[in-house]
């Protein structure tokens, strides 16, 4: 095996490994993850949280924004919103964080990618993760506004 072939294999493994490691599945127990929200306040994932709405890209965030969510809805569901912005360049992270300050709900922001190791994220969608304690009981990907509104109406 020559060096170019070995380099390609290592590169492919490096690109694929994070995707394999980050795929949370039903039955997994989540760690007590601590993230700051858009105002800089720290929050820790604990057993009181029953649902997570997670997104990691522009389309997923636009979908969350489109439903005109308010904090009372999340509180009623014992739910949180996590936005993983870890793959954005530094200046873009500042822009995203600034834009989230106008939202009428709290968004936990993952700047370092720690949630990516524990949660499931779907490209261009919002991932809804149901919890019992910190154990994942269901994972659904939501691709459109009507489906996300339906999720938000669930108890």
PDB file of C-alpha atoms in Angstrom:
ATOM      1  CA  UNK A   1       0.000   0.000   0.000  1.00  0.00           C
ATOM      2  CA  UNK A   2       1.492   3.347  -1.002  1.00  0.00           C
ATOM      3  CA  UNK A   3       1.395   6.580   1.011  1.00  0.00           C
ATOM      4  CA  UNK A   4      -1.360   8.186  -1.085  1.00  0.00           C
ATOM      5  CA  UNK A   5      -3.680   5.221  -0.570  1.00  0.00           C
ATOM      6  CA  UNK A   6      -2.954   5.169   3.152  1.00  0.00           C
ATOM      7  CA  UNK A   7      -3.557   8.933   3.385  1.00  0.00           C
ATOM      8  CA  UNK A   8      -6.924   8.537   1.614  1.00  0.00           C
ATOM      9  CA  UNK A   9      -7.966   5.745   3.967  1.00  0.00           C
ATOM     10  CA  UNK A  10      -7.015   7.811   7.029  1.00  0.00           C
ATOM     11  CA  UNK A  11      -8.860  10.842   5.682  1.00  0.00           C
ATOM     12  CA  UNK A  12     -11.986   8.793   4.962  1.00  0.00           C
ATOM     13  CA  UNK A  13     -11.851   7.226   8.428  1.00  0.00           C
ATOM     14  CA  UNK A  14     -11.459  10.649  10.013  1.00  0.00           C
ATOM     15  CA  UNK A  15     -14.486  11.974   8.151  1.00  0.00           C
ATOM     16  CA  UNK A  16     -16.684   8.950   8.827  1.00  0.00           C
ATOM     17  CA  UNK A  17     -15.781   8.239  12.437  1.00  0.00           C
ATOM     18  CA  UNK A  18     -17.492  11.336  13.929  1.00  0.00           C
ATOM     19  CA  UNK A  19     -20.712  10.449  12.084  1.00  0.00           C
ATOM     20  CA  UNK A  20     -20.628   6.933  13.464  1.00  0.00           C
ATOM     21  CA  UNK A  21     -19.790   7.993  17.008  1.00  0.00           C
ATOM     22  CA  UNK A  22     -22.423  10.740  17.140  1.00  0.00           C
ATOM     23  CA  UNK A  23     -25.396   8.602  16.198  1.00  0.00           C
ATOM     24  CA  UNK A  24     -27.436   8.365  19.402  1.00  0.00           C
ATOM     25  CA  UNK A  25     -30.024   5.629  19.424  1.00  0.00           C
ATOM     26  CA  UNK A  26     -33.068   4.607  21.422  1.00  0.00           C
ATOM     27  CA  UNK A  27     -31.975   3.127  24.742  1.00  0.00           C
ATOM     28  CA  UNK A  28     -28.825   5.250  25.060  1.00  0.00           C
ATOM     29  CA  UNK A  29     -28.395   7.235  28.274  1.00  0.00           C
ATOM     30  CA  UNK A  30     -27.331  10.841  27.723  1.00  0.00           C
ATOM     31  CA  UNK A  31     -24.590  12.431  29.800  1.00  0.00           C
ATOM     32  CA  UNK A  32     -25.267  15.460  32.007  1.00  0.00           C
ATOM     33  CA  UNK A  33     -24.310  17.918  29.285  1.00  0.00           C
ATOM     34  CA  UNK A  34     -23.771  21.585  30.267  1.00  0.00           C
ATOM     35  CA  UNK A  35     -24.193  24.331  27.644  1.00  0.00           C
ATOM     36  CA  UNK A  36     -24.743  28.090  27.697  1.00  0.00           C
ATOM     37  CA  UNK A  37     -27.794  29.700  26.157  1.00  0.00           C
ATOM     38  CA  UNK A  38     -27.873  32.670  23.784  1.00  0.00           C
ATOM     39  CA  UNK A  39     -27.603  35.058  26.756  1.00  0.00           C
ATOM     40  CA  UNK A  40     -24.616  33.238  28.257  1.00  0.00           C
ATOM     41  CA  UNK A  41     -26.506  31.471  31.074  1.00  0.00           C
ATOM     42  CA  UNK A  42     -25.368  27.887  31.777  1.00  0.00           C
ATOM     43  CA  UNK A  43     -27.835  24.980  31.696  1.00  0.00           C
ATOM     44  CA  UNK A  44     -27.283  21.296  32.481  1.00  0.00           C
ATOM     45  CA  UNK A  45     -29.169  18.420  30.906  1.00  0.00           C
ATOM     46  CA  UNK A  46     -30.808  16.452  33.705  1.00  0.00           C
ATOM     47  CA  UNK A  47     -33.562  13.918  34.301  1.00  0.00           C
ATOM     48  CA  UNK A  48     -36.271  16.608  34.449  1.00  0.00           C
ATOM     49  CA  UNK A  49     -35.968  17.208  30.688  1.00  0.00           C
ATOM     50  CA  UNK A  50     -38.373  15.079  28.667  1.00  0.00           C
ATOM     51  CA  UNK A  51     -37.778  16.294  25.096  1.00  0.00           C
ATOM     52  CA  UNK A  52     -34.967  17.869  23.075  1.00  0.00           C
ATOM     53  CA  UNK A  53     -35.387  19.733  19.798  1.00  0.00           C
ATOM     54  CA  UNK A  54     -31.935  19.612  18.197  1.00  0.00           C
ATOM     55  CA  UNK A  55     -30.597  21.244  15.052  1.00  0.00           C
ATOM     56  CA  UNK A  56     -27.134  21.657  13.621  1.00  0.00           C
ATOM     57  CA  UNK A  57     -27.485  23.625  10.408  1.00  0.00           C
ATOM     58  CA  UNK A  58     -29.109  26.654   8.818  1.00  0.00           C
ATOM     59  CA  UNK A  59     -32.183  24.809   7.506  1.00  0.00           C
ATOM     60  CA  UNK A  60     -32.860  23.150  10.859  1.00  0.00           C
ATOM     61  CA  UNK A  61     -32.586  26.506  12.597  1.00  0.00           C
ATOM     62  CA  UNK A  62     -34.870  28.167  10.037  1.00  0.00           C
ATOM     63  CA  UNK A  63     -37.423  25.432  10.673  1.00  0.00           C
ATOM     64  CA  UNK A  64     -37.292  26.094  14.443  1.00  0.00           C
ATOM     65  CA  UNK A  65     -37.686  29.817  13.825  1.00  0.00           C
ATOM     66  CA  UNK A  66     -40.627  29.294  11.432  1.00  0.00           C
ATOM     67  CA  UNK A  67     -42.975  27.912  14.093  1.00  0.00           C
ATOM     68  CA  UNK A  68     -42.888  31.073  16.231  1.00  0.00           C
ATOM     69  CA  UNK A  69     -42.122  29.050  19.332  1.00  0.00           C
ATOM     70  CA  UNK A  70     -42.462  30.564  22.809  1.00  0.00           C
ATOM     71  CA  UNK A  71     -40.800  29.430  26.027  1.00  0.00           C
ATOM     72  CA  UNK A  72     -44.126  28.480  27.656  1.00  0.00           C
ATOM     73  CA  UNK A  73     -44.591  25.718  25.065  1.00  0.00           C
ATOM     74  CA  UNK A  74     -41.190  24.254  25.878  1.00  0.00           C
ATOM     75  CA  UNK A  75     -41.803  24.553  29.620  1.00  0.00           C
ATOM     76  CA  UNK A  76     -45.119  22.708  29.299  1.00  0.00           C
ATOM     77  CA  UNK A  77     -43.364  19.851  27.475  1.00  0.00           C
ATOM     78  CA  UNK A  78     -40.307  19.968  29.783  1.00  0.00           C
ATOM     79  CA  UNK A  79     -38.380  20.459  26.542  1.00  0.00           C
ATOM     80  CA  UNK A  80     -35.265  22.310  25.451  1.00  0.00           C
ATOM     81  CA  UNK A  81     -33.800  23.478  22.149  1.00  0.00           C
ATOM     82  CA  UNK A  82     -30.144  22.734  21.385  1.00  0.00           C
ATOM     83  CA  UNK A  83     -28.378  24.348  18.435  1.00  0.00           C
ATOM     84  CA  UNK A  84     -25.013  22.827  17.549  1.00  0.00           C
ATOM     85  CA  UNK A  85     -22.996  25.571  15.862  1.00  0.00           C
ATOM     86  CA  UNK A  86     -19.626  23.920  16.449  1.00  0.00           C
ATOM     87  CA  UNK A  87     -18.783  23.525  12.771  1.00  0.00           C
ATOM     88  CA  UNK A  88     -19.298  27.222  11.968  1.00  0.00           C
ATOM     89  CA  UNK A  89     -16.266  29.535  11.740  1.00  0.00           C
ATOM     90  CA  UNK A  90     -15.691  31.772  14.791  1.00  0.00           C
ATOM     91  CA  UNK A  91     -17.129  34.960  13.308  1.00  0.00           C
ATOM     92  CA  UNK A  92     -20.215  33.068  12.102  1.00  0.00           C
ATOM     93  CA  UNK A  93     -20.747  31.644  15.611  1.00  0.00           C
ATOM     94  CA  UNK A  94     -20.925  35.223  16.921  1.00  0.00           C
ATOM     95  CA  UNK A  95     -23.475  36.150  14.239  1.00  0.00           C
ATOM     96  CA  UNK A  96     -25.613  33.077  14.996  1.00  0.00           C
ATOM     97  CA  UNK A  97     -25.506  33.696  18.741  1.00  0.00           C
ATOM     98  CA  UNK A  98     -26.510  37.319  18.190  1.00  0.00           C
ATOM     99  CA  UNK A  99     -29.453  36.327  15.998  1.00  0.00           C
ATOM    100  CA  UNK A 100     -30.694  33.843  18.607  1.00  0.00           C
ATOM    101  CA  UNK A 101     -31.009  36.603  21.213  1.00  0.00           C
ATOM    102  CA  UNK A 102     -34.204  37.781  19.486  1.00  0.00           C
ATOM    103  CA  UNK A 103     -35.945  34.426  19.939  1.00  0.00           C
ATOM    104  CA  UNK A 104     -38.803  34.129  22.423  1.00  0.00           C
ATOM    105  CA  UNK A 105     -37.385  30.906  23.826  1.00  0.00           C
ATOM    106  CA  UNK A 106     -34.113  29.741  25.307  1.00  0.00           C
ATOM    107  CA  UNK A 107     -31.700  27.972  22.994  1.00  0.00           C
ATOM    108  CA  UNK A 108     -28.796  26.037  24.443  1.00  0.00           C
ATOM    109  CA  UNK A 109     -25.852  26.676  22.132  1.00  0.00           C
ATOM    110  CA  UNK A 110     -23.167  24.078  21.558  1.00  0.00           C
ATOM    111  CA  UNK A 111     -20.083  25.916  20.350  1.00  0.00           C
ATOM    112  CA  UNK A 112     -17.637  23.036  20.928  1.00  0.00           C
ATOM    113  CA  UNK A 113     -19.513  20.029  19.517  1.00  0.00           C
ATOM    114  CA  UNK A 114     -20.025  18.237  22.833  1.00  0.00           C
ATOM    115  CA  UNK A 115     -23.709  17.563  22.052  1.00  0.00           C
ATOM    116  CA  UNK A 116     -22.775  16.084  18.681  1.00  0.00           C
ATOM    117  CA  UNK A 117     -21.074  13.224  20.516  1.00  0.00           C
ATOM    118  CA  UNK A 118     -24.230  12.425  22.508  1.00  0.00           C
ATOM    119  CA  UNK A 119     -27.256  13.447  20.418  1.00  0.00           C
ATOM    120  CA  UNK A 120     -28.672  12.581  17.021  1.00  0.00           C
ATOM    121  CA  UNK A 121     -28.746  15.364  14.431  1.00  0.00           C
ATOM    122  CA  UNK A 122     -30.377  15.157  11.006  1.00  0.00           C
ATOM    123  CA  UNK A 123     -29.174  17.372   8.168  1.00  0.00           C
ATOM    124  CA  UNK A 124     -31.642  20.106   7.201  1.00  0.00           C
ATOM    125  CA  UNK A 125     -34.121  18.966   9.870  1.00  0.00           C
ATOM    126  CA  UNK A 126     -34.992  19.296  13.532  1.00  0.00           C
ATOM    127  CA  UNK A 127     -34.387  16.125  15.496  1.00  0.00           C
ATOM    128  CA  UNK A 128     -36.885  15.465  18.279  1.00  0.00           C
ATOM    129  CA  UNK A 129     -35.472  13.303  21.064  1.00  0.00           C
ATOM    130  CA  UNK A 130     -37.798  11.926  23.735  1.00  0.00           C
ATOM    131  CA  UNK A 131     -36.306  11.155  27.159  1.00  0.00           C
ATOM    132  CA  UNK A 132     -37.267   9.225  30.260  1.00  0.00           C
ATOM    133  CA  UNK A 133     -34.756  10.251  32.856  1.00  0.00           C
ATOM    134  CA  UNK A 134     -31.778  10.674  30.563  1.00  0.00           C
ATOM    135  CA  UNK A 135     -32.564   7.525  28.555  1.00  0.00           C
ATOM    136  CA  UNK A 136     -33.594   8.072  24.929  1.00  0.00           C
ATOM    137  CA  UNK A 137     -37.021   6.557  24.280  1.00  0.00           C
ATOM    138  CA  UNK A 138     -37.653   7.899  20.753  1.00  0.00           C
ATOM    139  CA  UNK A 139     -35.898   9.846  18.001  1.00  0.00           C
ATOM    140  CA  UNK A 140     -37.761  11.527  15.149  1.00  0.00           C
ATOM    141  CA  UNK A 141     -36.558  13.800  12.351  1.00  0.00           C
ATOM    142  CA  UNK A 142     -38.893  16.626  11.385  1.00  0.00           C
ATOM    143  CA  UNK A 143     -38.498  18.221   7.963  1.00  0.00           C
ATOM    144  CA  UNK A 144     -41.349  20.719   7.669  1.00  0.00           C
ATOM    145  CA  UNK A 145     -43.250  23.353   9.604  1.00  0.00           C
ATOM    146  CA  UNK A 146     -46.527  21.414   9.885  1.00  0.00           C
ATOM    147  CA  UNK A 147     -44.789  18.361  11.341  1.00  0.00           C
ATOM    148  CA  UNK A 148     -42.836  20.487  13.820  1.00  0.00           C
ATOM    149  CA  UNK A 149     -45.999  22.315  14.903  1.00  0.00           C
ATOM    150  CA  UNK A 150     -47.618  18.919  15.495  1.00  0.00           C
ATOM    151  CA  UNK A 151     -44.654  17.904  17.678  1.00  0.00           C
ATOM    152  CA  UNK A 152     -44.965  21.131  19.670  1.00  0.00           C
ATOM    153  CA  UNK A 153     -48.661  20.414  20.370  1.00  0.00           C
ATOM    154  CA  UNK A 154     -47.901  17.053  21.972  1.00  0.00           C
ATOM    155  CA  UNK A 155     -47.935  16.921  25.774  1.00  0.00           C
TER     156      UNK A 155
END
